[in-house]
Short mmCIF file of C-alpha atoms in Angstrom, two decimals:
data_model
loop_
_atom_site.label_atom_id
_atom_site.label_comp_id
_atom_site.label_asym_id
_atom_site.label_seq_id
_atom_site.Cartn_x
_atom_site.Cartn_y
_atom_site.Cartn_z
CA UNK X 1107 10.83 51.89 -32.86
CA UNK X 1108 9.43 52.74 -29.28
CA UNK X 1109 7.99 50.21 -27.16
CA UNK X 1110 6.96 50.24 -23.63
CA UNK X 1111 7.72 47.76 -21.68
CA UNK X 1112 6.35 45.76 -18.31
CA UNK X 1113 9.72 44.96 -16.75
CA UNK X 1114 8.57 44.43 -13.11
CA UNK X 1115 5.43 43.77 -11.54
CA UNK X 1116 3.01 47.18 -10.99
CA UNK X 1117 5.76 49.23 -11.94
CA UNK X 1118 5.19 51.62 -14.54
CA UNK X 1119 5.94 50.47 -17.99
CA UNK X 1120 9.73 51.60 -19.27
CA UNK X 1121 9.40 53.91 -22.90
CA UNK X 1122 12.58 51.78 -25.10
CA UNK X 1123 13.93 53.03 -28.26
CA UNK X 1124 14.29 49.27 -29.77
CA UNK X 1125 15.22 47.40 -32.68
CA UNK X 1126 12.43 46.28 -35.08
CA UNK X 1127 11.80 42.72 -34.94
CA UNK X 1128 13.14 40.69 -37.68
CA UNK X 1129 10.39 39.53 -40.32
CA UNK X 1130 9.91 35.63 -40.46
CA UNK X 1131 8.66 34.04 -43.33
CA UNK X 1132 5.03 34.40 -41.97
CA UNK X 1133 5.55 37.77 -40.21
CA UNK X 1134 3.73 41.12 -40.77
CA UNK X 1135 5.09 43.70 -40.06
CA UNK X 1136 2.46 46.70 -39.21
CA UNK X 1137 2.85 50.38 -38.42
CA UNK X 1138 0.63 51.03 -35.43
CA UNK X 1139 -2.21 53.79 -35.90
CA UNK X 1140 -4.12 53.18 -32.73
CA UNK X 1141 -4.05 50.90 -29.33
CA UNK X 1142 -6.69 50.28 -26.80
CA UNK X 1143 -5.43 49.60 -22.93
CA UNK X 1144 -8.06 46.78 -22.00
CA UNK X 1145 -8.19 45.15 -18.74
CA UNK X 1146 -6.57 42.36 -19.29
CA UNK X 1147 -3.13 44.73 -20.52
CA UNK X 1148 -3.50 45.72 -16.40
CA UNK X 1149 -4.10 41.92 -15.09
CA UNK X 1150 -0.41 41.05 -16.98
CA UNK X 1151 1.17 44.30 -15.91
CA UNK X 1152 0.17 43.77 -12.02
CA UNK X 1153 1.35 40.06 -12.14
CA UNK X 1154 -2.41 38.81 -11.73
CA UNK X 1155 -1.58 36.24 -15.07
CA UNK X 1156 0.48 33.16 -15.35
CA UNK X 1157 2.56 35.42 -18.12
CA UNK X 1158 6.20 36.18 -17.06
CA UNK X 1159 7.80 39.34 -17.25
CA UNK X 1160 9.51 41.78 -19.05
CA UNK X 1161 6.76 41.94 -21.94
CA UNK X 1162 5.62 44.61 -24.36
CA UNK X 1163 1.73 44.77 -23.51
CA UNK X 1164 -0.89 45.89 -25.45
CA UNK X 1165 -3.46 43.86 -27.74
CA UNK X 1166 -6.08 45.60 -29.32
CA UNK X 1167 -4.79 47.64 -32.19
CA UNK X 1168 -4.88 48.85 -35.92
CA UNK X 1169 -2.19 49.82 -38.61
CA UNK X 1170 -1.37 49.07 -42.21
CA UNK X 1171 0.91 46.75 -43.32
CA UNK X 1172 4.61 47.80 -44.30
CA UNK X 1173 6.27 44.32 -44.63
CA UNK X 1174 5.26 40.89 -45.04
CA UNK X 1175 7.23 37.60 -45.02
CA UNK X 1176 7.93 35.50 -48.19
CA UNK X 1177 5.12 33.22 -47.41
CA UNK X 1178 2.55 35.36 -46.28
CA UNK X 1179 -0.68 35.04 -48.32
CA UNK X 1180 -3.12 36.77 -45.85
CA UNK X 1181 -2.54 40.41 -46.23
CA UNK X 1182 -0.17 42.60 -48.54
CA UNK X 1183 1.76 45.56 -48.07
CA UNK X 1184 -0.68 49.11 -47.84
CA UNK X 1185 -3.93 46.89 -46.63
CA UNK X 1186 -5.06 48.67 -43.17
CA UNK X 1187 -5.33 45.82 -40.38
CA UNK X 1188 -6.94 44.69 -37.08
CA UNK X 1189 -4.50 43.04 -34.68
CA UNK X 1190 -6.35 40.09 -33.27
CA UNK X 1191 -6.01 39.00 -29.71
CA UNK X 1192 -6.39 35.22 -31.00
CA UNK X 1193 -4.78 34.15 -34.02
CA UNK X 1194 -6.87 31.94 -36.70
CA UNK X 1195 -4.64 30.04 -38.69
CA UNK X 1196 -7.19 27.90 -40.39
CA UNK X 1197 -6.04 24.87 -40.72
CA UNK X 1198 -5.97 23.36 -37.08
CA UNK X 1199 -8.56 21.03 -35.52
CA UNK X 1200 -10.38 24.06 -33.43
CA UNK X 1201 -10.41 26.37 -36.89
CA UNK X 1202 -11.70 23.61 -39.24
CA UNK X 1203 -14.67 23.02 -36.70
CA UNK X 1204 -15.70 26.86 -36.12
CA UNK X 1205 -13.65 27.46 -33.17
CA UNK X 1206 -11.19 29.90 -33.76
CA UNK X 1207 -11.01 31.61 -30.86
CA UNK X 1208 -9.07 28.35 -29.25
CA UNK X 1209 -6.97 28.01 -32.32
CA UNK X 1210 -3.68 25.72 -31.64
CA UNK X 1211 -1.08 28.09 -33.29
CA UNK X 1212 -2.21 30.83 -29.56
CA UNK X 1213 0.71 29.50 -27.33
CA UNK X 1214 2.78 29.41 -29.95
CA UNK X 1215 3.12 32.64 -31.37
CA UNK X 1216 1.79 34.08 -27.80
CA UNK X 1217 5.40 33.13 -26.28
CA UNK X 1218 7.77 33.94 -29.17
CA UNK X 1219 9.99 36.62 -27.66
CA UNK X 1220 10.13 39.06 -30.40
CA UNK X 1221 12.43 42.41 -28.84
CA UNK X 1222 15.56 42.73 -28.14
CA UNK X 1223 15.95 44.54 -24.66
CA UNK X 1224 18.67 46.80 -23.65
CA UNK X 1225 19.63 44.90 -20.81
CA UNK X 1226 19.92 42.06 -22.95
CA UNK X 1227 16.68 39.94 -22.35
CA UNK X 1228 14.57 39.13 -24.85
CA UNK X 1229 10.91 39.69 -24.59
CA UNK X 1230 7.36 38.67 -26.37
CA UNK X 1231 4.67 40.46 -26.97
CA UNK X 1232 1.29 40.43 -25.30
CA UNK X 1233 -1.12 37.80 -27.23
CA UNK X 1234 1.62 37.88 -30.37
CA UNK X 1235 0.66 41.68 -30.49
CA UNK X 1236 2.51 44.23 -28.43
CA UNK X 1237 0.73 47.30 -29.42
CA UNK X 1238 2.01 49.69 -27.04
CA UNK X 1239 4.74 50.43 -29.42
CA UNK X 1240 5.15 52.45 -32.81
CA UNK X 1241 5.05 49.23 -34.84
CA UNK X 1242 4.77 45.45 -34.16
CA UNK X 1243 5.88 42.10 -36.03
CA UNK X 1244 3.16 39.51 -35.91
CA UNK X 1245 2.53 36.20 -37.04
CA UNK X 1246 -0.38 36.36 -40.20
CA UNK X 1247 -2.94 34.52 -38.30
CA UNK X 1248 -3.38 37.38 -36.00
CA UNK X 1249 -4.08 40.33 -38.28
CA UNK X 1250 -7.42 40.51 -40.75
CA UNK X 1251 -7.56 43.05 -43.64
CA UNK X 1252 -10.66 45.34 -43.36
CA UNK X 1253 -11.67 48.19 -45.77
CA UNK X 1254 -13.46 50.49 -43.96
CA UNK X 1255 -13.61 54.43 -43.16
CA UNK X 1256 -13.65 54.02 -39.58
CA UNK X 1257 -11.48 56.16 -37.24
CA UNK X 1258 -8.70 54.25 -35.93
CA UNK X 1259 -9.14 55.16 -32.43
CA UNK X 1260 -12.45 52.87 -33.29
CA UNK X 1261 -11.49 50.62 -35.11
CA UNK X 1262 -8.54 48.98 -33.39
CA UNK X 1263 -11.26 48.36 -30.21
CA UNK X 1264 -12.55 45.69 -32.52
CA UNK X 1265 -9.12 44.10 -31.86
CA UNK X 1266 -10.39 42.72 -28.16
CA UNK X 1267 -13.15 44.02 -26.37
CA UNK X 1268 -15.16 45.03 -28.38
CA UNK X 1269 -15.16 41.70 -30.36
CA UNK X 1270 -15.29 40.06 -27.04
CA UNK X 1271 -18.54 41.81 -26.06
CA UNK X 1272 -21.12 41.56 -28.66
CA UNK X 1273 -19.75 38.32 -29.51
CA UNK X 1274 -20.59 37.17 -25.69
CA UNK X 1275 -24.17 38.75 -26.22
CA UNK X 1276 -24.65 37.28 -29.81
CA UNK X 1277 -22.75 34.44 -30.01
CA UNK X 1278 -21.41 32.37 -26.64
CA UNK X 1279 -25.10 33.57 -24.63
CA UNK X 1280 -27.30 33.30 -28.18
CA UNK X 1281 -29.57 36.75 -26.48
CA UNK X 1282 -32.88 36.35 -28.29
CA UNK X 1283 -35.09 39.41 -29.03
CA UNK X 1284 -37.53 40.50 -26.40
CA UNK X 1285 -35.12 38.61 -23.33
CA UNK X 1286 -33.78 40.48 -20.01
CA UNK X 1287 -30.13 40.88 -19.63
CA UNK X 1288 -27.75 41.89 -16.52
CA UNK X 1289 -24.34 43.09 -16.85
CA UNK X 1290 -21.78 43.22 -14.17
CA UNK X 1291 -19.10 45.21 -14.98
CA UNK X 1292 -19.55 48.01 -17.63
CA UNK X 1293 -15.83 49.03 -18.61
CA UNK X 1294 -15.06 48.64 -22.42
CA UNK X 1295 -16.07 44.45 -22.29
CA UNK X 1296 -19.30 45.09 -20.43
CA UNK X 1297 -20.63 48.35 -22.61
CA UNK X 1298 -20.00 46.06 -25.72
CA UNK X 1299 -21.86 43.33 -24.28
CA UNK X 1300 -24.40 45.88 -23.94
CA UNK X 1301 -24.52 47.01 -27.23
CA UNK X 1302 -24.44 43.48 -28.11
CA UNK X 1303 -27.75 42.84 -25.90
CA UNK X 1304 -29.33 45.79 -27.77
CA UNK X 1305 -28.05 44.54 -31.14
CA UNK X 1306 -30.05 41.15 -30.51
CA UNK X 1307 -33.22 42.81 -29.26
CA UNK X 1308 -33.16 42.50 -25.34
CA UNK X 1309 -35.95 44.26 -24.15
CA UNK X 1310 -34.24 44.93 -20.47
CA UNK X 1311 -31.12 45.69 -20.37
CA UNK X 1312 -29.55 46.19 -16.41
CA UNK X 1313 -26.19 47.91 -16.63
CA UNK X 1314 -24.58 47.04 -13.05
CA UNK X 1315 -21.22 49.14 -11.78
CA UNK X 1316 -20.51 51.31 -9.06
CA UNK X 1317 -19.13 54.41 -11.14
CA UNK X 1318 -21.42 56.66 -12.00
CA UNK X 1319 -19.77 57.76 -15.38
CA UNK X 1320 -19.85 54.07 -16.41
CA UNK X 1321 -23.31 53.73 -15.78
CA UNK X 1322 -24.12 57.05 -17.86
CA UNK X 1323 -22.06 55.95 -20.85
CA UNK X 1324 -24.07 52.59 -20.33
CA UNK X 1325 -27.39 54.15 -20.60
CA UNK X 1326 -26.17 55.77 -24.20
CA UNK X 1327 -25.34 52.39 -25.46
CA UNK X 1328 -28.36 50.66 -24.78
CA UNK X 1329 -29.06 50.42 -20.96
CA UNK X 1330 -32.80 50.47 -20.45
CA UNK X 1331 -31.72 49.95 -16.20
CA UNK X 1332 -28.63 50.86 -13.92
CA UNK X 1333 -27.65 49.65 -10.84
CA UNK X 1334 -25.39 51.26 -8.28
CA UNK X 1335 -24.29 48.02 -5.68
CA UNK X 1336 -23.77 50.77 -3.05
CA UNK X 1337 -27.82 50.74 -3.26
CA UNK X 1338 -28.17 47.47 -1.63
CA UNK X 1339 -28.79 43.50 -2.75
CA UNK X 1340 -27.93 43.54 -6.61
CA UNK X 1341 -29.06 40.56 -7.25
CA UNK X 1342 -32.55 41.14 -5.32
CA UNK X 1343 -32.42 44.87 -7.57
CA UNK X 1344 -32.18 42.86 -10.55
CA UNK X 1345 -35.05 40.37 -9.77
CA UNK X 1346 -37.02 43.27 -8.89
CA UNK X 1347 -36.51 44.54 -12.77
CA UNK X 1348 -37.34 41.10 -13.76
CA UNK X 1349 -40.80 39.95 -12.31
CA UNK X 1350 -38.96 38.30 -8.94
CA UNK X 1351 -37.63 35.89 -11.83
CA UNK X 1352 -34.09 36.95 -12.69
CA UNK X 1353 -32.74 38.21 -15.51
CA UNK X 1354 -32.69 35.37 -18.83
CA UNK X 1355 -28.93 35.81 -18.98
CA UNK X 1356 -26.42 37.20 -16.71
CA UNK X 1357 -23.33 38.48 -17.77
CA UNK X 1358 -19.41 38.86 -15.51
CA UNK X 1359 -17.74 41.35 -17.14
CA UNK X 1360 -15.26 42.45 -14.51
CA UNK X 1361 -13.26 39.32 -13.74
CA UNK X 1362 -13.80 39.01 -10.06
CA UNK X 1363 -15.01 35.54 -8.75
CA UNK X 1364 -17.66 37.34 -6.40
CA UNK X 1365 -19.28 39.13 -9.10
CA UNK X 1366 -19.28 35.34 -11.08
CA UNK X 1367 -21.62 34.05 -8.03
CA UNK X 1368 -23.75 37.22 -7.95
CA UNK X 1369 -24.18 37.16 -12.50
CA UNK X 1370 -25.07 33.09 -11.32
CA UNK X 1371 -27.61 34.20 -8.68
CA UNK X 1372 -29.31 36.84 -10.09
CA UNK X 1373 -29.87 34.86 -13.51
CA UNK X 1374 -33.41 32.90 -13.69
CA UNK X 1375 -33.82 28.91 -13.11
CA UNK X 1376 -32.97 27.72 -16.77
CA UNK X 1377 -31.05 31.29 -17.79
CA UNK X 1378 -27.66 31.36 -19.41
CA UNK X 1379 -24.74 32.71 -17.30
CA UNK X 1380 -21.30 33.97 -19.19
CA UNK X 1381 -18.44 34.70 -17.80
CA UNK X 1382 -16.48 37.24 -19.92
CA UNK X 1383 -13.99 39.07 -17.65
CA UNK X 1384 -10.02 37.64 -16.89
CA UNK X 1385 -9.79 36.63 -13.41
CA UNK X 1386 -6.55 37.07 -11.53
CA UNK X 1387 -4.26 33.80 -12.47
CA UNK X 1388 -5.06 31.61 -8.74
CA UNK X 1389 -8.47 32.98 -8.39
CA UNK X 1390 -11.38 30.04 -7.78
CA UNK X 1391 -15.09 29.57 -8.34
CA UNK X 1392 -17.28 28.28 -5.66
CA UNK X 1393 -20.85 27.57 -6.55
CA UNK X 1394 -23.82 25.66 -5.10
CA UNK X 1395 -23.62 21.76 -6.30
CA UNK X 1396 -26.88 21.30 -6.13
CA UNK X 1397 -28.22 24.66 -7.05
CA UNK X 1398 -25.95 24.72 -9.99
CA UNK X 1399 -27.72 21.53 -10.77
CA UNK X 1400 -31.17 21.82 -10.71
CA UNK X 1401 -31.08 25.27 -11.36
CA UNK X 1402 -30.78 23.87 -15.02
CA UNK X 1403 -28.46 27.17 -15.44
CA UNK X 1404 -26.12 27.30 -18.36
CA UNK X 1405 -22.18 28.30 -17.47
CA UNK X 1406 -20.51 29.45 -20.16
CA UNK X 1407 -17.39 31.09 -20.20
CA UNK X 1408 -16.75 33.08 -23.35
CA UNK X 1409 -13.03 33.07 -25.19
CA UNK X 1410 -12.94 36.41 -26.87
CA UNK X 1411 -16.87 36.36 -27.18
CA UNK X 1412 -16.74 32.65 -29.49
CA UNK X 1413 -15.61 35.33 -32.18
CA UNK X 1414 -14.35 33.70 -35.29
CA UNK X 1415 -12.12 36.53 -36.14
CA UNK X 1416 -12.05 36.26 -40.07
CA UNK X 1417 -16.04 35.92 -40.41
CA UNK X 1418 -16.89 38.47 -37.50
CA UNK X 1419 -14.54 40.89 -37.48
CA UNK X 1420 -15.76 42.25 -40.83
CA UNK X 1421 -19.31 41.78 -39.74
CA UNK X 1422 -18.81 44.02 -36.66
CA UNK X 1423 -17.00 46.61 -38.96
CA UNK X 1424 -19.67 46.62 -40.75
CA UNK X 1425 -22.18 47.22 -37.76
CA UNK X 1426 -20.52 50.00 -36.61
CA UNK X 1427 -20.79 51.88 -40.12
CA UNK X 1428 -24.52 51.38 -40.19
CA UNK X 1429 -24.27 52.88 -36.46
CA UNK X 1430 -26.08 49.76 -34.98
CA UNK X 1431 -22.52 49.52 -32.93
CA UNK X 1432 -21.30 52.35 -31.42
CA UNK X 1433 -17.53 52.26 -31.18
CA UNK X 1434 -16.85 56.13 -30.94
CA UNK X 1435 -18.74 56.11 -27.64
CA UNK X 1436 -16.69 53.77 -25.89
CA UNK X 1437 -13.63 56.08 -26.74
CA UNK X 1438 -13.35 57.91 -23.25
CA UNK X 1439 -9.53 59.31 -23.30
CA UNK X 1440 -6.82 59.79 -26.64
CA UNK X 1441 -3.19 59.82 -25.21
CA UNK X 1442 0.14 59.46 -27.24
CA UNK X 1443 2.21 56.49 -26.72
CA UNK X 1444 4.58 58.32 -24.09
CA UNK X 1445 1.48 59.33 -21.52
CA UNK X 1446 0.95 55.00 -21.52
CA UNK X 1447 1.23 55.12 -17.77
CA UNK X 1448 -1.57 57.75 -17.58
CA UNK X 1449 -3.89 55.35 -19.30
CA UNK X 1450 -2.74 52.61 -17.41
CA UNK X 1451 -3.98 54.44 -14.02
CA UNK X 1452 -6.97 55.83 -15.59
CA UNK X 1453 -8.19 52.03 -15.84
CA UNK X 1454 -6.91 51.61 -12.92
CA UNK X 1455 -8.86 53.68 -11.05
CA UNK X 1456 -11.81 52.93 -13.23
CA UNK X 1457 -12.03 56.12 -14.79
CA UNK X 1458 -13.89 56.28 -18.12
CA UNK X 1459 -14.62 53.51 -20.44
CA UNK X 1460 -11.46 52.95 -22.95
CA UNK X 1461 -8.47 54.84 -23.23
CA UNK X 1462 -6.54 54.57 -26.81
CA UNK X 1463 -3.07 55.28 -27.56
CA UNK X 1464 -3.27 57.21 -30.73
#
């Protein structure tokens, strides 16, 4: 199989001809159709994560199943599958009491080094996944089964941020119909919490970012306001759209500390602030003590949008087929797996919304 992989920090990634992993007894092993390059696939690659190098990125991605381990009971050979940046296993303390997302088997099948490199390392994949290859070998708790009709260039976006999104706007905030919402940040995460705002019935939407085309794309999804920050004062722009209150929840989308203090600020006394984006590994939050306080603000900070993968990942696929979610939208750039470093500076650069390796 080909893999790329991060060997050195902001380097490109290295195309390998490489072994197949071997199959455990609770492996999958899953013929890649489709990959996303989120965000969070740059923060590892530039050494902005507490994850050591070499590593075969890539986390958001779709294939059907050509293998499965002897005691695999979750999906069978043929069924087309998500790739799940956080494993379920369903049995832990955090699955048992509807919270998935933090499930106990993560660092666990997150650091199993699963390739064989040339040079005679061995190296894991990115979140258990590694889809920036031809195939993977994954651990059952990360994949769910979906029947659906839905390109794969959409679907595998379900596999991250577009789970993490509308599950931000629907489940970790709670957005109630008629509210005001501000997004900071409108790559792939912050469209989908967009489209997760507009799912729930916002009646103001403010889609914040300094690149035009992101702004656009934000307006198609459900933006009913943009905001350039080269204007002037976000936060006072946003107030402005919201009766000099704020908006009732702000959203960080982009992972930058700054932007955390301005989503804080420019969300009303007794609003709910999330914080969705990955933040370089050392970065810090500084907030008022007191305003925090008596602000009666909510901080949240939202784990792959408090999705609980095997009740919403089907629920999502089956938004998008009703087109209440548009995933073919947030589909900016199709490259083949040997242009990766393309779509690596594309995001980069901020250039477009997602970029999948099909």
């Amino acid at each position: 199989m080909k893999a790329a992989v991060a060997y050195d920090t902001g380097q490109p990634l290295v195309l390998e001809d490489l072994e197949l992993p071997a199959v455990g007894p609770r492996d999958v092993l899953v013929r890649l159709s489709a990959s996303g390059i989120c965000h969070t696939d740059l923060t590892v690659i530039d050494g902005l994560s507490a994850l050591p190098l070499p590593m075969v990125p890539g986390h958001e991605g779709c294939g059907v199943v050509e293998e499965v381990g002897a005691e695999v009971r979750r999906v069978h050979v043929g069924d087309r599958v998500l790739a799940s940046v956080s494993p379920a296993c369903g049995t832990c303390w955090w699955c048992l009491n509807g919270m998935s997302n933090h499930c106990e088997l993560k660092p666990v099948v997150s650091s199993q080094p699963r390739f064989d490199l040339p040079d005679g390392r061995r190296a894991p994949a990115l979140c258990s996944c590694g889809t920036f290859a031809e195939a993977m070998v994954v651990h059952e708790a990360s994949l769910v089964a979906v029947e659906t009709d839905l390109a794969d260039e959409q679907l595998a976006l379900l596999g991250c941020g577009v789970t993490t999104g509308v599950g931000a706007a629907l489940i970790t905030a709670g957005v109630v119909p008629g509210s005001s919402v501000a997004v900071l940040g409108c790559g792939g995460v912050g469209q989908s919490v967009i489209q997760g705002a507009r799912i729930a019935g916002a009646a103001t939407i403010i889609a914040i970012d300094l690149a035009k085309e992101r702004r656009a794309a934000s307006e198609l999804v459900g933006a009913t306001h943009t905001i350039d920050p080269a204007d002037g004062d976000v936060v006072a722009q946003v107030k402005a759209l919201t009766s000099g209150r704020g908006a009732d929840y702000g959203f960080e989308a982009a992972g930058r500390p700054e932007l955390m203090v301005q989503a804080f600020d420019m969300t009303r006394t007794a609003g709910v602030v999330t914080l969705v984006g990955m933040p370089p590994k050392d970065s810090q939050l500084t907030l008022p003590a007191v305003g925090a306080i008596f602000s009666g603000k909510r901080i949240a900070g939202s784990v792959v949008g408090g999705a609980q993968i095997l009740r919403d990942l089907p629920r999502f696929v089956r938004l998008a087929e009703s087109g209440r979610l548009d995933l073919g939208s947030l589909v900016s750039e199709r490259i083949k797996l040997d242009e990766v470093n393309e779509g690596i500076d594309l995001l980069r650069r901020a250039e477009g919304v997602r970029t999948v390796i099909v």
